[in-house]
């Protein structure tokens, strides 16, 4: 029984590690960072959310995520840099879905 629990724990750890992106980073900032600065640090700006104070960047070829994270850590405008996580949708088949009228008003099916 202990071996089965250990295998399950290992499998969950492996799945969690597989969800961490190797080339996409989330950069949270105090002051907006220009795209040219992202490029000079070894990243390419993919999407910016200035109202939330963060950018989504990808690591340029020839660079590693660790190198780019260290470069961002030296900037005073940066609060934090973390790898992006991918999430798997578990299920959307709720048997009571047709009785939840607010979901249709919000167009939840399109959002998922």
Short mmCIF file of C-alpha atoms in Angstrom, two decimals:
data_model
loop_
_atom_site.label_atom_id
_atom_site.label_comp_id
_atom_site.label_asym_id
_atom_site.label_seq_id
_atom_site.Cartn_x
_atom_site.Cartn_y
_atom_site.Cartn_z
CA UNK A 1 0.00 0.00 0.00
CA UNK A 2 2.88 2.37 0.78
CA UNK A 3 4.42 1.70 -2.65
CA UNK A 4 1.10 2.52 -4.35
CA UNK A 5 0.89 5.85 -2.50
CA UNK A 6 4.48 6.66 -3.43
CA UNK A 7 3.76 5.92 -7.13
CA UNK A 8 0.67 8.14 -7.00
CA UNK A 9 2.62 10.97 -5.36
CA UNK A 10 5.38 10.65 -7.95
CA UNK A 11 2.81 10.70 -10.77
CA UNK A 12 1.18 13.88 -9.38
CA UNK A 13 4.58 15.56 -9.03
CA UNK A 14 5.45 14.63 -12.61
CA UNK A 15 2.12 15.99 -13.89
CA UNK A 16 2.65 19.25 -11.97
CA UNK A 17 6.13 19.65 -13.46
CA UNK A 18 4.70 19.01 -16.94
CA UNK A 19 2.35 21.97 -16.44
CA UNK A 20 5.24 24.42 -15.98
CA UNK A 21 6.11 26.18 -19.22
CA UNK A 22 9.76 26.13 -20.21
CA UNK A 23 9.54 29.16 -22.48
CA UNK A 24 6.71 31.40 -21.23
CA UNK A 25 7.11 33.73 -18.26
CA UNK A 26 4.79 36.06 -16.35
CA UNK A 27 6.51 39.35 -15.47
CA UNK A 28 4.79 41.39 -12.75
CA UNK A 29 6.00 44.98 -12.66
CA UNK A 30 5.78 48.26 -10.73
CA UNK A 31 6.35 50.34 -13.87
CA UNK A 32 5.49 49.36 -17.46
CA UNK A 33 8.40 47.68 -19.25
CA UNK A 34 8.87 48.62 -22.92
CA UNK A 35 9.04 45.80 -25.52
CA UNK A 36 12.61 46.87 -26.36
CA UNK A 37 13.68 46.17 -22.76
CA UNK A 38 12.03 42.75 -22.88
CA UNK A 39 14.00 42.00 -26.07
CA UNK A 40 17.27 43.18 -24.52
CA UNK A 41 16.72 40.77 -21.61
CA UNK A 42 16.20 37.80 -23.93
CA UNK A 43 12.39 37.72 -24.09
CA UNK A 44 9.66 38.62 -26.55
CA UNK A 45 6.52 40.39 -25.35
CA UNK A 46 3.46 38.27 -26.21
CA UNK A 47 0.68 39.98 -24.27
CA UNK A 48 0.49 42.93 -21.91
CA UNK A 49 -2.01 43.54 -19.11
CA UNK A 50 -1.13 47.06 -17.93
CA UNK A 51 -4.30 47.41 -15.85
CA UNK A 52 -3.17 44.35 -13.87
CA UNK A 53 0.54 45.20 -13.92
CA UNK A 54 1.97 42.22 -15.75
CA UNK A 55 3.26 41.04 -19.12
CA UNK A 56 3.41 37.59 -20.70
CA UNK A 57 6.72 36.98 -22.47
CA UNK A 58 8.41 34.09 -24.25
CA UNK A 59 12.08 33.24 -23.92
CA UNK A 60 14.06 33.86 -27.10
CA UNK A 61 15.84 30.95 -28.79
CA UNK A 62 19.35 30.46 -27.50
CA UNK A 63 18.37 31.61 -23.99
CA UNK A 64 17.14 29.63 -21.01
CA UNK A 65 14.28 30.60 -18.74
CA UNK A 66 16.71 30.75 -15.79
CA UNK A 67 18.95 33.24 -17.59
CA UNK A 68 16.02 35.46 -18.52
CA UNK A 69 14.52 35.29 -15.01
CA UNK A 70 17.87 36.37 -13.53
CA UNK A 71 18.04 39.29 -15.99
CA UNK A 72 14.54 40.45 -15.00
CA UNK A 73 15.38 40.12 -11.30
CA UNK A 74 17.99 42.87 -11.74
CA UNK A 75 15.39 45.41 -12.92
CA UNK A 76 13.94 47.68 -10.24
CA UNK A 77 10.65 47.94 -12.14
CA UNK A 78 10.04 44.19 -11.79
CA UNK A 79 8.13 42.83 -8.79
CA UNK A 80 8.34 39.15 -9.75
CA UNK A 81 8.95 36.73 -12.60
CA UNK A 82 7.41 33.27 -12.65
CA UNK A 83 7.05 30.52 -15.23
CA UNK A 84 3.62 30.24 -16.76
CA UNK A 85 1.49 27.22 -15.88
CA UNK A 86 -0.81 25.39 -18.25
CA UNK A 87 -4.07 24.15 -16.85
CA UNK A 88 -6.09 21.18 -17.97
CA UNK A 89 -9.84 21.45 -18.07
CA UNK A 90 -11.13 18.61 -15.90
CA UNK A 91 -14.76 18.50 -16.98
CA UNK A 92 -17.61 20.63 -18.24
CA UNK A 93 -20.31 17.96 -18.30
CA UNK A 94 -22.48 18.97 -15.36
CA UNK A 95 -25.74 17.02 -15.33
CA UNK A 96 -27.59 20.08 -13.97
CA UNK A 97 -26.06 22.45 -16.52
CA UNK A 98 -29.39 23.07 -18.29
CA UNK A 99 -30.95 24.23 -15.01
CA UNK A 100 -28.25 26.86 -14.38
CA UNK A 101 -29.66 29.71 -16.45
CA UNK A 102 -27.06 32.29 -15.31
CA UNK A 103 -24.39 30.23 -17.07
CA UNK A 104 -26.14 30.65 -20.41
CA UNK A 105 -26.46 34.40 -19.80
CA UNK A 106 -22.71 34.56 -19.18
CA UNK A 107 -22.02 32.34 -22.23
CA UNK A 108 -19.87 30.03 -20.11
CA UNK A 109 -19.60 27.41 -22.87
CA UNK A 110 -17.78 29.93 -25.08
CA UNK A 111 -15.47 30.95 -22.23
CA UNK A 112 -14.39 27.36 -21.61
#
